[in-house]
XYZ file of C-alpha atoms in Angstrom:
370
model
C 14.076 -9.305 -5.592
C 16.653 -10.058 -8.301
C 16.240 -13.784 -7.630
C 12.468 -13.492 -8.073
C 12.898 -11.577 -11.345
C 15.261 -14.265 -12.663
C 12.855 -17.040 -11.621
C 9.902 -15.422 -13.395
C 12.005 -14.903 -16.537
C 13.212 -18.521 -16.505
C 9.656 -19.783 -15.984
C 8.388 -17.815 -18.985
C 11.133 -19.270 -21.176
C 10.350 -22.791 -19.963
C 6.638 -22.322 -20.604
C 7.286 -21.194 -24.178
C 9.396 -24.324 -24.680
C 6.647 -26.500 -23.129
C 8.980 -27.555 -20.314
C 7.416 -28.360 -16.934
C 8.705 -26.670 -13.792
C 8.659 -26.755 -10.010
C 9.396 -24.078 -7.411
C 11.527 -24.831 -4.341
C 11.195 -22.389 -1.429
C 13.063 -22.307 1.872
C 10.132 -21.935 4.270
C 11.774 -22.444 7.672
C 15.320 -22.583 9.026
C 16.638 -23.560 12.431
C 20.202 -22.792 13.450
C 22.920 -21.747 11.001
C 22.133 -22.089 7.293
C 23.497 -20.533 4.097
C 20.135 -19.166 2.883
C 17.264 -17.779 4.889
C 13.545 -18.445 4.618
C 12.334 -16.900 1.372
C 15.190 -18.196 -0.784
C 13.761 -19.704 -3.971
C 14.825 -21.818 -6.913
C 12.979 -22.703 -10.107
C 13.664 -26.228 -11.334
C 12.813 -27.465 -14.812
C 12.194 -31.088 -15.716
C 15.314 -31.042 -17.905
C 17.504 -29.998 -14.961
C 17.874 -26.219 -15.314
C 18.155 -24.351 -12.008
C 17.429 -20.650 -11.472
C 17.954 -19.127 -8.050
C 19.422 -20.980 -5.086
C 18.282 -22.612 -1.859
C 21.801 -23.172 -0.503
C 25.397 -22.553 -1.464
C 25.204 -25.461 -3.901
C 25.156 -28.402 -1.521
C 21.393 -29.091 -1.595
C 20.571 -28.293 -5.211
C 21.408 -31.729 -6.614
C 19.136 -33.576 -4.207
C 16.426 -30.934 -4.622
C 16.546 -31.492 -8.390
C 15.889 -35.208 -7.958
C 12.962 -34.539 -5.638
C 11.597 -31.802 -7.902
C 11.426 -34.200 -10.840
C 9.285 -36.497 -8.689
C 7.073 -33.535 -7.718
C 6.629 -32.593 -11.394
C 5.742 -36.169 -12.268
C 3.262 -36.632 -9.407
C 1.977 -33.035 -9.440
C 1.929 -32.922 -5.641
C 3.892 -30.537 -3.370
C 6.576 -32.064 -1.165
C 8.064 -30.746 2.074
C 11.723 -31.770 2.456
C 13.968 -31.349 5.494
C 17.779 -31.269 5.489
C 19.418 -31.512 8.895
C 23.101 -30.586 8.698
C 23.425 -31.360 12.417
C 22.569 -34.975 11.642
C 25.411 -37.307 10.606
C 23.544 -38.506 7.509
C 22.850 -35.011 6.199
C 25.875 -33.189 7.635
C 27.970 -33.789 4.531
C 25.518 -31.651 2.563
C 26.378 -28.502 4.468
C 29.844 -29.125 5.840
C 31.518 -27.195 3.040
C 29.651 -24.072 4.095
C 30.007 -24.496 7.822
C 26.241 -25.001 8.108
C 24.918 -26.352 11.369
C 21.163 -26.142 11.109
C 17.901 -27.531 9.807
C 16.432 -26.364 6.490
C 12.821 -27.009 5.503
C 12.153 -26.672 1.768
C 8.778 -26.855 0.050
C 8.838 -28.020 -3.579
C 5.694 -27.234 -5.612
C 4.723 -28.156 -9.178
C 3.730 -25.172 -11.325
C 0.378 -25.521 -13.080
C 0.513 -23.330 -16.194
C -3.248 -23.317 -16.748
C -4.246 -21.260 -13.690
C -3.116 -18.710 -11.148
C 0.042 -20.223 -9.659
C 3.054 -19.235 -7.502
C 4.697 -17.494 -10.471
C 1.586 -15.345 -10.919
C 2.002 -14.224 -7.322
C 5.704 -13.499 -7.808
C 4.922 -11.366 -10.878
C 2.570 -9.260 -8.761
C 5.338 -8.809 -6.193
C 7.755 -7.569 -8.876
C 5.222 -5.050 -10.167
C 4.318 -3.750 -6.717
C 5.195 -0.137 -5.903
C 5.373 -0.734 -2.158
C 5.903 -3.443 0.435
C 4.216 -6.738 -0.424
C 3.385 -9.871 1.542
C 3.787 -13.427 0.221
C 2.311 -16.382 2.131
C 3.562 -19.970 1.967
C 1.526 -22.449 4.007
C 2.813 -25.912 4.915
C 2.198 -28.810 7.283
C 5.395 -29.620 9.137
C 3.666 -31.963 11.589
C 2.416 -34.323 8.883
C 4.470 -34.234 5.697
C 2.068 -36.614 3.962
C -0.829 -34.229 4.509
C -1.750 -31.703 1.791
C 0.761 -28.844 1.522
C -1.069 -25.663 0.409
C 2.238 -24.028 -0.516
C 2.499 -20.554 -2.099
C -1.124 -19.724 -1.496
C -1.558 -15.956 -1.743
C 0.063 -12.548 -1.864
C -0.921 -8.991 -1.038
C 0.524 -6.432 -3.452
C -0.616 -2.828 -3.942
C -3.635 -3.537 -1.693
C -4.669 -6.374 -4.012
C -5.090 -9.901 -2.646
C -4.196 -12.612 -5.178
C -4.884 -16.277 -4.394
C -3.182 -19.287 -5.967
C -5.872 -21.072 -7.958
C -4.926 -24.543 -6.702
C -4.336 -23.696 -3.041
C -6.634 -24.526 -0.174
C -6.804 -21.836 2.488
C -7.389 -23.153 6.006
C -7.518 -20.440 8.679
C -8.077 -17.747 6.044
C -9.383 -15.114 8.477
C -6.448 -15.661 10.839
C -4.056 -15.523 7.890
C -5.455 -12.195 6.704
C -5.028 -10.707 10.165
C -1.414 -11.900 10.340
C -0.758 -10.613 6.810
C -1.865 -7.132 7.844
C 0.413 -7.315 10.887
C 3.398 -8.183 8.688
C 2.485 -5.375 6.300
C 2.423 -2.938 9.216
C 5.697 -4.084 10.807
C 7.464 -4.776 7.477
C 9.012 -7.861 9.063
C 8.472 -11.460 7.977
C 6.881 -13.877 10.432
C 6.469 -17.595 11.027
C 3.003 -18.272 12.403
C 1.712 -21.614 13.660
C -1.902 -22.685 13.311
C -3.399 -26.021 14.275
C -1.789 -28.447 11.836
C -0.236 -25.754 9.650
C 2.649 -23.306 9.662
C 2.667 -20.117 7.604
C 5.741 -18.310 6.372
C 4.425 -14.775 5.924
C 7.119 -12.969 4.009
C 7.586 -9.217 3.829
C 9.094 -8.166 0.496
C 10.559 -4.779 -0.375
C 9.904 -3.180 -3.775
C 12.622 -2.685 -6.353
C 15.004 0.231 -5.911
C 14.663 2.765 -8.721
C 18.058 4.292 -9.509
C 18.018 7.579 -11.393
C 21.470 8.338 -12.788
C 21.678 11.964 -13.839
C 24.599 12.235 -16.225
C 25.437 10.018 -19.192
C 29.206 10.321 -19.261
C 31.509 7.337 -19.595
C 31.793 7.059 -15.801
C 28.040 6.356 -15.540
C 28.229 3.230 -17.701
C 29.858 0.943 -15.071
C 27.355 2.189 -12.477
C 24.427 1.038 -14.619
C 26.030 -2.359 -15.164
C 26.697 -2.956 -11.461
C 23.199 -1.837 -10.445
C 21.622 -4.056 -13.095
C 23.246 -7.120 -11.521
C 21.105 -6.396 -8.452
C 17.970 -6.118 -10.563
C 17.376 -2.423 -9.843
C 15.246 -0.365 -12.183
C 17.671 2.050 -13.860
C 16.979 5.366 -15.558
C 19.738 7.417 -17.198
C 19.076 11.130 -17.664
C 21.045 13.758 -19.582
C 20.416 16.740 -21.784
C 22.793 15.537 -24.503
C 21.125 13.251 -27.084
C 24.414 11.883 -28.384
C 25.286 10.628 -24.867
C 21.949 9.070 -23.891
C 21.858 6.143 -26.306
C 20.880 2.492 -26.036
C 24.233 1.481 -27.503
C 26.076 3.147 -24.617
C 23.686 2.155 -21.827
C 22.702 -1.424 -22.534
C 21.843 -2.094 -18.875
C 19.451 0.827 -18.412
C 15.683 0.301 -18.382
C 14.840 3.884 -19.353
C 16.747 6.610 -21.180
C 15.615 10.207 -20.768
C 16.845 13.252 -22.673
C 15.741 16.292 -20.724
C 16.517 19.761 -19.495
C 17.021 19.791 -15.699
C 13.785 21.645 -14.944
C 11.782 19.017 -16.888
C 13.374 15.843 -15.505
C 10.897 15.230 -12.678
C 7.926 15.461 -15.036
C 8.913 12.023 -16.339
C 9.975 10.359 -13.062
C 7.900 9.079 -10.168
C 9.673 9.767 -6.883
C 8.870 7.565 -3.881
C 10.677 6.156 -0.850
C 12.480 3.610 -3.062
C 13.951 6.148 -5.473
C 17.674 6.950 -5.399
C 19.274 9.778 -7.384
C 22.942 9.968 -8.329
C 24.018 13.284 -9.869
C 27.140 12.861 -11.976
C 26.715 15.246 -14.913
C 29.949 17.184 -14.300
C 27.694 20.170 -15.054
C 27.243 22.412 -12.010
C 24.348 24.438 -13.421
C 22.390 21.342 -14.503
C 22.653 19.813 -11.045
C 21.832 23.131 -9.339
C 18.543 23.454 -11.240
C 17.619 19.787 -10.727
C 18.354 19.874 -6.995
C 16.157 22.949 -6.626
C 13.265 20.881 -8.031
C 14.211 17.660 -6.251
C 14.823 18.650 -2.629
C 11.182 19.502 -1.755
C 10.192 15.947 -2.798
C 12.475 14.426 -0.124
C 13.777 11.341 -1.966
C 15.427 8.767 0.280
C 18.846 9.125 -1.339
C 20.643 11.804 -3.342
C 24.294 11.218 -4.227
C 26.518 14.005 -5.551
C 29.674 13.083 -7.428
C 32.586 15.374 -6.690
C 34.365 16.919 -3.691
C 32.618 17.984 -0.504
C 33.281 21.648 -1.320
C 31.106 21.300 -4.405
C 28.219 19.976 -2.321
C 28.610 22.747 0.263
C 28.721 25.413 -2.443
C 25.643 24.157 -4.256
C 23.635 23.941 -1.019
C 24.723 27.424 0.033
C 23.687 28.876 -3.312
C 20.364 27.059 -3.189
C 19.616 28.604 0.201
C 20.642 32.033 -1.069
C 18.197 31.622 -3.954
C 15.322 30.866 -1.562
C 15.368 27.045 -1.326
C 14.921 25.753 2.224
C 17.464 23.048 3.109
C 15.963 20.920 5.876
C 17.634 18.510 8.283
C 15.846 15.745 6.405
C 17.491 16.937 3.177
C 20.917 16.922 4.783
C 20.413 13.366 6.040
C 19.596 12.060 2.569
C 22.236 13.970 0.571
C 25.484 12.038 0.193
C 28.388 14.089 -1.064
C 30.930 12.924 -1.951
C 28.836 9.968 -3.065
C 29.800 6.371 -2.192
C 31.465 4.348 0.549
C 35.130 4.852 1.340
C 36.675 1.759 -0.250
C 39.613 3.492 -1.907
C 37.909 3.869 -5.288
C 39.919 5.269 -8.190
C 38.466 3.951 -11.465
C 34.924 4.450 -12.744
C 34.173 0.795 -12.009
C 35.370 1.104 -8.412
C 33.437 4.324 -7.909
C 30.326 2.654 -9.305
C 30.794 -0.204 -6.844
C 31.137 2.202 -3.906
C 27.988 4.097 -4.958
C 25.865 0.945 -5.310
C 27.162 -0.335 -1.962
C 26.239 2.925 -0.233
C 22.749 2.999 -1.742
C 22.175 -0.614 -0.686
C 23.362 0.177 2.848
C 21.102 3.224 3.107
C 17.995 1.381 1.942
C 18.813 -1.560 4.243
C 19.433 0.855 7.153
C 22.970 -0.446 7.634
C 26.269 1.328 8.248
C 28.286 -0.364 5.523
C 31.193 -1.455 7.713
C 33.065 -4.756 7.679
C 31.122 -7.805 8.903
C 34.106 -8.828 11.035
C 33.135 -6.047 13.450
C 29.496 -7.110 13.693
C 28.679 -8.550 17.112
C 25.199 -9.888 16.280
C 24.061 -12.408 13.645
C 24.604 -11.426 10.008
C 20.996 -11.965 8.955
C 18.350 -10.600 11.286
C 14.693 -11.446 10.654
C 13.409 -9.804 7.480
């Protein structure tokens, strides 16, 4: 999602400067490649690149082709075969041994376009589906490209795209929405990359001490939506938390009046104030957020849960599964920056349904289908 946010931002800047752009999307991969289907890169006519379609080996050639696409205003499907002797040098530095199909589309600023669809994806509060349609059998045939998206139950169609097999596409879109897994679907003469996209993680950091500042900075690199909450006005300031999207000064019993909690909301409690966190947890646990992290020793977590039960709060098995105390992965953290890194890594692992162990011990492929 961070890549999409950066692409939309770069497009808006280019549009204001009257600079033409094209969007390159990895639509299909075969074998081992650096990026998977769904990787994107915005290319401007003056050579600025935002996002990535490889580890750097394909971008130069893609830039040359994108300039032609911008000039001709016609989409182009390009294939790089790193198993072929002629193309192998492009991916040899990364150990690539596969085939990468990339669709490059001109962006028409005057109508609904691929960037319009990406904006809807960013704003979505749930899973979204993005469809890229291409003709791999006949590269000279029309390439519909980024043709539509489904976000928040709203279907948005690219104004310039033709939609062959629309009824079949809609059925396959609903299947992807149900399974939450991307799919490659073949129709007669066309192939569709039907991409399942997760919404942004909303990180609620409760506590505005100095140790929360690195956490906001690390999370912002990933593009997460960040809210910092504290009851102390002199701590919750824009000067201290430059990476936060929202700053909230609140008593613990009022915090949730200003925050929407859904399955993509993560809470990290690091106030160093036992009573504040006790009151907030009492309000928070019945809402069953997907992740609650408690800074501090395990004894603190056990004590606060015991006292909550004694006061009449029911602690369910579901609560215990989502509470992480002490918060973070065990990476030997000591400094605030290292602790912030371990917290962000644990949240990412939880929302990706991964264990957070070293990839050297993984017996299957690194990237499963999305």
